[in-house]
Coordinates of C-alpha atoms and ligand atoms in Angstrom, one line a residue:
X1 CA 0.0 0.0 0.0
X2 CA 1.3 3.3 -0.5
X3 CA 2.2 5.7 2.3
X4 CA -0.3 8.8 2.1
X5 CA 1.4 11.8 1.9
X6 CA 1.6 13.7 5.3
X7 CA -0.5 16.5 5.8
X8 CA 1.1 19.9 5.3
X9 CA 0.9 21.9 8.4
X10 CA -0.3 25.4 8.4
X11 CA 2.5 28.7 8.9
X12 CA 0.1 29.1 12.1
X13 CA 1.0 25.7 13.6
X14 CA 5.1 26.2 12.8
X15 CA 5.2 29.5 14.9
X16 CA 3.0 28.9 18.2
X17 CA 4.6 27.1 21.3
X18 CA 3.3 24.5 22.5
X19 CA 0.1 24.1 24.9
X20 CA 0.8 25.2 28.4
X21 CA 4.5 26.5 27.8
X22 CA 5.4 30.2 27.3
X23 CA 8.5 32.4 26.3
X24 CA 10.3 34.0 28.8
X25 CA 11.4 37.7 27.8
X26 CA 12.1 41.4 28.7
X27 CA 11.6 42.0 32.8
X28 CA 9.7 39.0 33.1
X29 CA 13.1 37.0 32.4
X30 CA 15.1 39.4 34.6
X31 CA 12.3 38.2 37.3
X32 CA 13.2 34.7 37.0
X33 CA 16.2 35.3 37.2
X34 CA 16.6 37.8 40.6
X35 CA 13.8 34.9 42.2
X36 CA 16.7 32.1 41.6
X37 CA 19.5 34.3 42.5
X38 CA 17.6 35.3 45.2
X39 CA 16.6 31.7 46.2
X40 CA 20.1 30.2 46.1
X41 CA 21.3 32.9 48.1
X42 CA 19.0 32.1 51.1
X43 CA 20.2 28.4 50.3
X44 CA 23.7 28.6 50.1
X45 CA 23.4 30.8 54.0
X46 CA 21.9 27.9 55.1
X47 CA 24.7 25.5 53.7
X48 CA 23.0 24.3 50.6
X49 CA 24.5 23.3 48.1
X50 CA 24.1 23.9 43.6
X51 CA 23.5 21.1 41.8
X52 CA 21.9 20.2 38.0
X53 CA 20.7 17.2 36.6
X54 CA 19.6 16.7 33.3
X55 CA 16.4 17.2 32.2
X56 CA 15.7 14.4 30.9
X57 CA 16.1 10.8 32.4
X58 CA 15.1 7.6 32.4
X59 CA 12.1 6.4 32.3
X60 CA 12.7 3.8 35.7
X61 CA 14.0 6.9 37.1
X62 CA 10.4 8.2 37.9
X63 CA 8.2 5.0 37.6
X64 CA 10.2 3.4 40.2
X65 CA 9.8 6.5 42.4
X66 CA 7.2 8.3 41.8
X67 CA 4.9 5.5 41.7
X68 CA 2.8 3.6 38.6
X69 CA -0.3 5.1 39.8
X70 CA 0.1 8.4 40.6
X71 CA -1.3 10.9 38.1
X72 CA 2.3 12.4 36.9
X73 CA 3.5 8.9 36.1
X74 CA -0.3 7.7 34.5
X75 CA -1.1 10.8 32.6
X76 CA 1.4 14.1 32.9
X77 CA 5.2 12.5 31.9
X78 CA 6.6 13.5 28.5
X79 CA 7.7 10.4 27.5
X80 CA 10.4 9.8 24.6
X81 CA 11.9 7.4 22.7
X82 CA 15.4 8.2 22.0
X83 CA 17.2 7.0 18.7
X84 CA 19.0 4.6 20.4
X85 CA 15.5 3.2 21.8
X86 CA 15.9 4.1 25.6
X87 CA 13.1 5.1 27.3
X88 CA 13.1 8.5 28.6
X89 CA 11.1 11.1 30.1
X90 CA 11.4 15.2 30.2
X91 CA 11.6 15.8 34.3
X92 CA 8.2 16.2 35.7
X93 CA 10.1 16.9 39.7
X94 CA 13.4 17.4 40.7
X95 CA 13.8 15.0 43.6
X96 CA 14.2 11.5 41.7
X97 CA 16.6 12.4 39.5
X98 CA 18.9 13.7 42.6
X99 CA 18.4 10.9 44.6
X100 CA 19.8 9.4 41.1
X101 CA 23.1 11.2 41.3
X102 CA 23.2 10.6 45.1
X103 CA 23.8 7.4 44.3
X104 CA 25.2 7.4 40.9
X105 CA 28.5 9.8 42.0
X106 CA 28.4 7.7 45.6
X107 CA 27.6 10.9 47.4
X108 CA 27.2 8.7 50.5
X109 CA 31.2 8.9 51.1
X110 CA 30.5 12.6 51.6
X111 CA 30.0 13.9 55.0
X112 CA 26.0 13.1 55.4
X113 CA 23.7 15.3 55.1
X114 CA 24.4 16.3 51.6
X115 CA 22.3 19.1 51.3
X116 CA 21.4 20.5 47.5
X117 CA 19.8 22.9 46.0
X118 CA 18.5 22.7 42.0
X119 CA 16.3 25.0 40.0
X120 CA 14.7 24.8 36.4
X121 CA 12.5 23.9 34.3
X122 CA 10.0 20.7 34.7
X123 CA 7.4 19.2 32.4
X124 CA 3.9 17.9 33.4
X125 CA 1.2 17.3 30.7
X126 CA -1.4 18.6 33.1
X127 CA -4.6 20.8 32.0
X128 CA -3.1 24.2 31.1
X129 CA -5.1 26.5 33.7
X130 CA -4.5 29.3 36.0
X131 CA -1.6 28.4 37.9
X132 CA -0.5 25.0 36.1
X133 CA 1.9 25.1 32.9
X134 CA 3.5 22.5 31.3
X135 CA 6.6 23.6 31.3
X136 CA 7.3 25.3 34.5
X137 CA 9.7 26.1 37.0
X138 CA 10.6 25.2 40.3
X139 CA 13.7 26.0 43.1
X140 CA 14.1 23.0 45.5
X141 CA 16.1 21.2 48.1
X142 CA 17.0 18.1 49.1
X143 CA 18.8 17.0 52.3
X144 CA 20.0 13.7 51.7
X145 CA 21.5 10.7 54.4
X146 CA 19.8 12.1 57.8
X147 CA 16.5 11.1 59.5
X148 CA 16.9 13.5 61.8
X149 CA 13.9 16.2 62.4
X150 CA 16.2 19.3 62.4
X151 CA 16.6 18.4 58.4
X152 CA 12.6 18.1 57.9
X153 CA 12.1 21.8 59.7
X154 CA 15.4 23.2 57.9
X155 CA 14.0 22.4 54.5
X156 CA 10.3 23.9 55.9
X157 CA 12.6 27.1 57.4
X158 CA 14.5 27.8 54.3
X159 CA 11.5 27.3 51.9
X160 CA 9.2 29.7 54.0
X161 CA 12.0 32.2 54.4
X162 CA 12.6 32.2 50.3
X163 CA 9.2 33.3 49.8
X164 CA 9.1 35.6 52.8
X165 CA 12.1 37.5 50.8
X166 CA 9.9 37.6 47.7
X167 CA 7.5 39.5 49.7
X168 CA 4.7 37.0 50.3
X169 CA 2.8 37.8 53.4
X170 CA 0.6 35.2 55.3
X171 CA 2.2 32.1 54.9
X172 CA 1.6 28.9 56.3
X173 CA 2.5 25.8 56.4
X174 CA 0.0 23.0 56.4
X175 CA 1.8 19.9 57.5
X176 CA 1.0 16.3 58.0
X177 CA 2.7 12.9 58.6
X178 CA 2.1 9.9 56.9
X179 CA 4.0 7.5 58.6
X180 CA 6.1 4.8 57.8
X181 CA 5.6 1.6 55.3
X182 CA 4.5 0.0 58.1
X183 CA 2.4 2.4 59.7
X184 CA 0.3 3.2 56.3
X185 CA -0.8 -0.8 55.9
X186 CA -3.1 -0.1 58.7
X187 CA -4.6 3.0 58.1
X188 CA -4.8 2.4 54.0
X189 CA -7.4 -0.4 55.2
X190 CA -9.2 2.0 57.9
X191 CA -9.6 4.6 55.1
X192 CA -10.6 1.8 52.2
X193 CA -12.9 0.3 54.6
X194 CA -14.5 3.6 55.4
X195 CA -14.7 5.0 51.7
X196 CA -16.5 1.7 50.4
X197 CA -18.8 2.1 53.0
X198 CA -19.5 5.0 51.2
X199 CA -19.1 4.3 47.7
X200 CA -22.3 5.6 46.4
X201 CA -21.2 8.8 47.3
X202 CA -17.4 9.4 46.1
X203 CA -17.1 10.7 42.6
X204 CA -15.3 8.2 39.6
X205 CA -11.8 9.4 40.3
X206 CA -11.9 8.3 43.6
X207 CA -13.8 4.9 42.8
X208 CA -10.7 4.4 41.5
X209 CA -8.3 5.6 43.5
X210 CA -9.8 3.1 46.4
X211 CA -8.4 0.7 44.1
X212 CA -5.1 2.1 42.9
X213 CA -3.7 4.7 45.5
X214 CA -5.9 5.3 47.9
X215 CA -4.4 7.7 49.8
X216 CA -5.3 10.3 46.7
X217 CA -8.5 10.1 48.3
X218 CA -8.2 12.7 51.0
X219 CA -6.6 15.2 47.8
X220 CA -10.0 15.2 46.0
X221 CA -11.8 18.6 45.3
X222 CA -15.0 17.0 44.2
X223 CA -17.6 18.8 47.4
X224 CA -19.4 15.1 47.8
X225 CA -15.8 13.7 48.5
X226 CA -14.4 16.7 50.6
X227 CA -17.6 16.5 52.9
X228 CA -16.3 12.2 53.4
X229 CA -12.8 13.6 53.9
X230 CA -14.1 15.6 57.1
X231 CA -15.1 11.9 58.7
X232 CA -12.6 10.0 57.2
X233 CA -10.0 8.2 59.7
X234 CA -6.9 9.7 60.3
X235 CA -3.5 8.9 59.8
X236 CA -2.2 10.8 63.0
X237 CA -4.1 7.8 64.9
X238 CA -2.3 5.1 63.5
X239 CA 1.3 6.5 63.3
X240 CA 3.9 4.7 65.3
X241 CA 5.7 5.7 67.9
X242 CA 8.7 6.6 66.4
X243 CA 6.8 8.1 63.2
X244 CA 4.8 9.9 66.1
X245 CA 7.9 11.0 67.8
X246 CA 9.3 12.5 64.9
X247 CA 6.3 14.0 63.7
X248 CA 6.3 15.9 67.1
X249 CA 9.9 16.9 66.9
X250 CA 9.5 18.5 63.9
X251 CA 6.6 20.8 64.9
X252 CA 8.8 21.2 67.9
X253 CA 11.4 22.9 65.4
X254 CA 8.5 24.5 63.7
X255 CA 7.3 26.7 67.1
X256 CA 11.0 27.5 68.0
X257 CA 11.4 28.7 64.9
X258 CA 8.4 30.9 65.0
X259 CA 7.5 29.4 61.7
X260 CA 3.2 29.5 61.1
X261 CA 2.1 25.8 60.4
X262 CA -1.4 24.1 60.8
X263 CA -1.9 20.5 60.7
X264 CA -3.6 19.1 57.8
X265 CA -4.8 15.4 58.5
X266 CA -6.1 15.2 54.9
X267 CA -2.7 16.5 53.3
X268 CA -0.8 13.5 51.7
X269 CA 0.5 15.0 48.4
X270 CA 0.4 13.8 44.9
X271 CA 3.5 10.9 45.2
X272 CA 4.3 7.3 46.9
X273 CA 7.5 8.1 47.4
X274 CA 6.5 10.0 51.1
X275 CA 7.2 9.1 54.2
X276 CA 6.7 11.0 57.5
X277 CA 6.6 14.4 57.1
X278 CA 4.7 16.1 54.4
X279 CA 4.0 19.4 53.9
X280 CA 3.1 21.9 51.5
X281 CA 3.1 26.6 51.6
X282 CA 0.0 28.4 51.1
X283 CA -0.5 31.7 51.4
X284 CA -3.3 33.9 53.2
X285 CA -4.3 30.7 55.0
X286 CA -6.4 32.4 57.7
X287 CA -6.6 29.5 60.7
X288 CA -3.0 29.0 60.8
X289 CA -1.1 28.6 63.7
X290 CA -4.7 27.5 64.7
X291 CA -2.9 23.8 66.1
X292 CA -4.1 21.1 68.7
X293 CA -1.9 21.3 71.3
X294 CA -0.9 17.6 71.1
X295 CA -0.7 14.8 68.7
X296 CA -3.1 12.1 70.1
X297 CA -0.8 9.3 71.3
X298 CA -3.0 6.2 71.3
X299 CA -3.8 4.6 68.0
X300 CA -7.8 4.7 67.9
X301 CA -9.3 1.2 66.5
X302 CA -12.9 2.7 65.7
X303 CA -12.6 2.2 62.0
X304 CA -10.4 -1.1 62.0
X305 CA -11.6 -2.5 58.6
X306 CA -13.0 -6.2 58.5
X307 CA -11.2 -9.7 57.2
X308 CA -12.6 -8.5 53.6
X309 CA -10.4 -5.1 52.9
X310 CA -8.7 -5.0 50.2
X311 CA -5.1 -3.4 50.3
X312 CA -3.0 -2.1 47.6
X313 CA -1.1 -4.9 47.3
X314 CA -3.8 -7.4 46.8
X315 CA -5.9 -5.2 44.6
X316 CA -6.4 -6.2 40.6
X317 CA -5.7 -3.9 38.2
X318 CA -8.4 -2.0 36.7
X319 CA -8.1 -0.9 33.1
X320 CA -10.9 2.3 33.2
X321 CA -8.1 4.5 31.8
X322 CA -7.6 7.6 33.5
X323 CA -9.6 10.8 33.9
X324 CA -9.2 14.4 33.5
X325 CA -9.5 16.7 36.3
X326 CA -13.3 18.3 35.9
X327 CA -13.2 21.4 35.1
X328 CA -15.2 22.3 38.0
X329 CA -12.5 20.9 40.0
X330 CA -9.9 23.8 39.3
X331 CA -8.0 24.9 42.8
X332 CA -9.2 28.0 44.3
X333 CA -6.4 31.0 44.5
X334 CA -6.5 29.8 48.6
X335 CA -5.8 26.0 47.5
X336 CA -2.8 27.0 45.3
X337 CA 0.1 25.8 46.9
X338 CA 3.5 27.7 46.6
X339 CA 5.7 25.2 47.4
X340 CA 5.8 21.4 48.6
X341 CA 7.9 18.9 50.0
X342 CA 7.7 16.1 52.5
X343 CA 10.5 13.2 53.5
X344 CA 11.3 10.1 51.7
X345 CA 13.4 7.5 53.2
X346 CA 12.6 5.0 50.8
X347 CA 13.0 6.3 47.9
X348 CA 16.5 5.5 47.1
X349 CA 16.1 1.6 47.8
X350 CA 13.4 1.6 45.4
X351 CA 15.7 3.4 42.9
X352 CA 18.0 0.3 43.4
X353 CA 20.3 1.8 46.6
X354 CA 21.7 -1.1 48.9
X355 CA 21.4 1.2 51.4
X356 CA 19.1 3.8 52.8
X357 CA 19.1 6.9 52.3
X358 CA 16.5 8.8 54.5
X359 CA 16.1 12.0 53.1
X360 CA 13.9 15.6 52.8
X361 CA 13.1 17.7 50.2
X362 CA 11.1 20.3 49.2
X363 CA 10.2 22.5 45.9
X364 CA 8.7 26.0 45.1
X365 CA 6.4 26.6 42.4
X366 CA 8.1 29.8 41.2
X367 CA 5.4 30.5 37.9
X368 CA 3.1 31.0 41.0
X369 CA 5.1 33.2 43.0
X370 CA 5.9 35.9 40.9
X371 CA 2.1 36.3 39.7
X372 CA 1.2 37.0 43.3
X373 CA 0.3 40.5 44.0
X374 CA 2.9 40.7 47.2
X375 CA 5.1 39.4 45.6
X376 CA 8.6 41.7 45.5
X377 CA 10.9 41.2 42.3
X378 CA 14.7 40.8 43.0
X379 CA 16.9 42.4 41.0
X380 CA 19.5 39.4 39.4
X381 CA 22.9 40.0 39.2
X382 CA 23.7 40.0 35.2
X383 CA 23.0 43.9 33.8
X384 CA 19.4 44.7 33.4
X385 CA 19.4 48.0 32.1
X386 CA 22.9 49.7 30.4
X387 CA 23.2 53.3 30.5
X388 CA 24.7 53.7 27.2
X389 CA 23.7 53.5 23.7
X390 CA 26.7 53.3 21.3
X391 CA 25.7 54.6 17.8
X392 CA 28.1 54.0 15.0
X393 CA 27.8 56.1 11.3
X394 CA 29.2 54.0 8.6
X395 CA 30.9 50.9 7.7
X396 CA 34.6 52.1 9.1
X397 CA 32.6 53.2 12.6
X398 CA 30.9 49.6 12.7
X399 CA 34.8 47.7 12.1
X400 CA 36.3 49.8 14.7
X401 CA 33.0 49.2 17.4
X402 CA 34.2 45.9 18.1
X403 CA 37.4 47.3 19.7
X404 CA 35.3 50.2 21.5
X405 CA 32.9 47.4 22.9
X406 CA 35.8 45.1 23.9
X407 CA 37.4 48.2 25.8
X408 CA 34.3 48.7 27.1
X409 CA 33.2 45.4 28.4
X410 CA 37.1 44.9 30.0
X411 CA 35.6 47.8 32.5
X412 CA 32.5 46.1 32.8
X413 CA 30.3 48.8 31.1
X414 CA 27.5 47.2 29.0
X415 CA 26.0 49.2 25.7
X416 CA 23.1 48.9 23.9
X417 CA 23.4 49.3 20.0
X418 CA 21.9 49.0 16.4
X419 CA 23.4 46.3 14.5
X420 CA 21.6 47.0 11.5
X421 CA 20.7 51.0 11.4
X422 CA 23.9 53.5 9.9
X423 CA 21.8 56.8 10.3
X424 CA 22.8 59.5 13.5
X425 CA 19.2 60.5 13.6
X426 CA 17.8 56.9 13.6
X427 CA 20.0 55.8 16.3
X428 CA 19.4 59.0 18.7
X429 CA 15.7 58.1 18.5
X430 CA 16.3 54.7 19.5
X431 CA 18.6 55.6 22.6
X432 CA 15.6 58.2 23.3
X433 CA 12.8 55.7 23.2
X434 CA 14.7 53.2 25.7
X435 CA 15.9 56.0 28.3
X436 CA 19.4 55.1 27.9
X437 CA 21.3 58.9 29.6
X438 CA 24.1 58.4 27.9
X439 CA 25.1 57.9 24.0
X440 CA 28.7 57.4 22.2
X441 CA 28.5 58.6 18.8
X442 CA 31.6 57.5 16.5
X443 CA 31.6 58.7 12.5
X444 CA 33.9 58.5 9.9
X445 CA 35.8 61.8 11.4
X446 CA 36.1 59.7 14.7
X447 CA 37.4 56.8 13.7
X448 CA 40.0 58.7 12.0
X449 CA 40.9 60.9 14.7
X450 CA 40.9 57.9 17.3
X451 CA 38.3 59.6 19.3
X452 CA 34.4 59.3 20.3
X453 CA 32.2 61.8 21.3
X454 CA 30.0 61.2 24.5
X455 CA 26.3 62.7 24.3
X456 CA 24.4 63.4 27.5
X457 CA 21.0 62.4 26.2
X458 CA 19.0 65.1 29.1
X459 CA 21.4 68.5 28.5
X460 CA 21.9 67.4 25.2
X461 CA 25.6 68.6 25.8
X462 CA 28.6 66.9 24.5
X463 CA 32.5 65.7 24.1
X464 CA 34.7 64.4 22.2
X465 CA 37.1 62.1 24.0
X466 CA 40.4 60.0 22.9
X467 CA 39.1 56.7 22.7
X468 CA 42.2 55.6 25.1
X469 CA 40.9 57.9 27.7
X470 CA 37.3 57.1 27.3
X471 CA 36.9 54.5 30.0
X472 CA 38.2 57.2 32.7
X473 CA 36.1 59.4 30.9
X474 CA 33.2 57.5 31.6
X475 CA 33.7 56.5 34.8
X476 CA 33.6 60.1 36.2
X477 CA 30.4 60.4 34.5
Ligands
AMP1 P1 5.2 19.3 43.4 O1 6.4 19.0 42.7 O2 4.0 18.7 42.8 O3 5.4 19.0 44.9 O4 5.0 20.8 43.4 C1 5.7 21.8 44.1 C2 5.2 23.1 43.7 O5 5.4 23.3 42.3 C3 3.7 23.3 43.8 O6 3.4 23.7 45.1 C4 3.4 24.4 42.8 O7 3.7 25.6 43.3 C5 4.4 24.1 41.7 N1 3.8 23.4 40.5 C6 3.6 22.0 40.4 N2 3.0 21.7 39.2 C7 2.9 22.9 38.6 C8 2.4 23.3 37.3 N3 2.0 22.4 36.4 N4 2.5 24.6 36.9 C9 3.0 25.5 37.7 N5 3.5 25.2 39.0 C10 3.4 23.9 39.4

């Protein structure tokens, strides 16, 4: 049979980005920018430090981790097949792919904890909506190779202070624990049992989360399901005692530290990989700080489930393929969360580590930050705005710029300039209409003479200046 010839696209589809990603230009870029200067900065105080992976991995890098039915593995991964027919995937978070390198580059010879920090871009093929991109970016950190609480309430510290630099006011961090392996088995069959006692009532995603990760079903937005959530069983109640002890420490850390939390029994976050402590930021949250004074400290047995519960781990598979979040299931501005994090202490053994590797991490949702109306940009390091337009008049002025520009940039004074434009007038205008104070104006008479003249764009007054003495020139300017 012969091959039908593929359908031409239109000029339209060649020159619009894809869905759900954007171009980043002008002062929004500069914004990025100063936020992960910023962010880094705050880190690398705290003794965090840089680290990049790639962005793309592979495929068992995330399945393994993540988990099979979570929805960023079932439905948001960009998947690819390389040439070389490895399975890979564009980085939907930034914590698998460090725990990766942890163990890749033996980072446990270090002295433990090694404590990161990344930022970048991360790919989810999510419904674009307010708030949620496809390609979007995140600053995180990872403490890796300590159990220890102070790591869980550094990473919560650090995170919250980030954001308080960029301005955001009310913040507060709703935290929860989800125990340990162990601990879950117990309450995943309290919560089963009690959500097929009511299974009339739950909507279709969460008949099929009881099957495939029921935890999801305290993360529901559907109203029927949130009113179940209120009565649901808790996992506070069935935590162990060390799980417990922990989970106190941390708050512990959290009140010394002055930092406003509120705990969140339903929280369990989007990813197996949890354990313990889970938290995510939101902001203008108004009952925080509104905590019980203590973490109940006897496991209750009211809802232990009957001989017939199923579990996870004896559950069929059910083929109903996945379903799109309902659009009248978007996140309310209060619901978005800034940032998010939680610890994982066995995440590396399922990546293949021999040994454990207890760890926390954390990540903030900059594409949200910098929307927010408290939020205050950071200026970044590299040169925003330069202060002088260089305007050249002819071919034998546009050979001898390069020399200028190199003199120029030796003393670390950026210009501005037309490439393309030859005309005094033209170029004047263009230094006018971006505000630039200063222009250097260098003619055929200049570059002869070895001189430039320097225009102060408000008095309109000018000099002419030996281009060897120009830098001094400037610099008393
Ligand atoms: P997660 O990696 O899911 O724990 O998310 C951490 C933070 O990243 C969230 O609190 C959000 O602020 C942000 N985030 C996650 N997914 C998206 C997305 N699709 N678009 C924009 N921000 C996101």
């Amino acid at each position: 049979m012969s091959k039908q010839p593929a359908k031409k696209k239109s000029t339209a589809d060649r020159t619009t980005r894809p869905r759900g990603m954007r171009d980043i230009t002008g002062e929004e870029f500069y914004t990025y920018q100063g936020f992960f200067e910023k962010a880094a900065e705050v880190a690398l105080y705290y003794g965090f430090q840089p680290i990049e992976t790639p962005m793309v991995e592979k495929e068992d890098v995330f399945t393994s981790s993540i988990g099979e039915s979570t929805d960023i593995v079932e439905k948001e991964m960009y998947a690819l097949k390389s040439k070389g027919g490895e399975s890979l995937v564009l980085r939907p978070e930034g914590t698998a792919g460090i725990v990766r390198a942890y163990i890749e580059h033996g980072m446990h010879t270090l002295p433990q904890p090694v404590m990161l920090y990344y930022h970048g871009p991360f790919f989810r093929h999510e419904k674009p909506q307010r708030g949620r991109w496809r390609q979007f970016y995140q600053f995180g950190l990872e403490t890796l190779g300590t159990e220890k609480s102070i790591a869980d309430a550094v990473v919560i510290r650090v995170i919250v202070t980030i954001l308080q630099e960029m301005g955001i006011k009310n913040l507060c961090v709703r935290i929860n624990s989800i125990g340990d392996k162990e601990c879950r088995v117990a309450y995943i069959k309290a919560l089963t049992h009690y959500y097929k006692k009511h299974l009339g009532e739950v909507c279709a995603n969460c008949r099929q989360r009881i099957k495939t990760n029921p935890l999801r079903l305290l993360d529901c937005n559907d109203p029927n399901c949130q009113k179940l959530k209120e009565e649901a069983p808790e996992m506070v109640s069935y935590l162990s005692e060390s799980s417990k002890k922990h989970f106190k420490e941390v708050l512990e850390h959290l009140d010394t530290a002055d930092t406003p939390y509120m705990i969140d029994h339903t929280l369990v976050r989007g990813l197996d990989y949890y354990t313990r402590t889970v938290f995510e930021v939101v902001a203008h949250e108004e009952e925080c700080d509104d905590t019980p004074d203590d973490l109940p400290d006897e496991a209750t047995d009211d809802e232990t489930p009957n001989e017939e519960t199923t579990t996870p781990e004896n559950e069929d598979n059910d083929e109903t393929p996945p379903q799109e979040r309902p659009d009248n299931q978007e996140e309310t501005p209060k619901q978005l969360a800034l940032a998010g994090g939680g610890r994982y202490n066995d995440l590396a053994k399922n990546l293949g580590s021999k040994r454990d590797i207890p760890s926390i991490g954390a990540a903030i949702g900059v594409d949200r930050i910098v929307t927010l109306p408290d939020f205050v940009p950071h200026h970044p390091r590299i040169i925003k705005k330069p202060k002088i337009y260089f305007i050249q008049i002819g071919f034998e002025a546009k050979l001898k710029s390069l020399e200028v520009i190199e003199l120029l940039r030796k003393a670390k004074i950026p210009v501005l300039q037309s490439l393309s434009k030859d005309k005094l007038s033209i170029q004047l205008a263009m230094a006018e209409k971006k505000a630039i104070p200063y222009t250097l104006i260098l003619g055929q008479k200049e570059v002869i003479d070895g001189t430039i003249i320097v225009r102060d764009m408000d008095s309109h007054s000018q000099d002419t200046v030996k281009i060897e003495e120009l830098i001094e020139y400037l610099k008393k300017k």
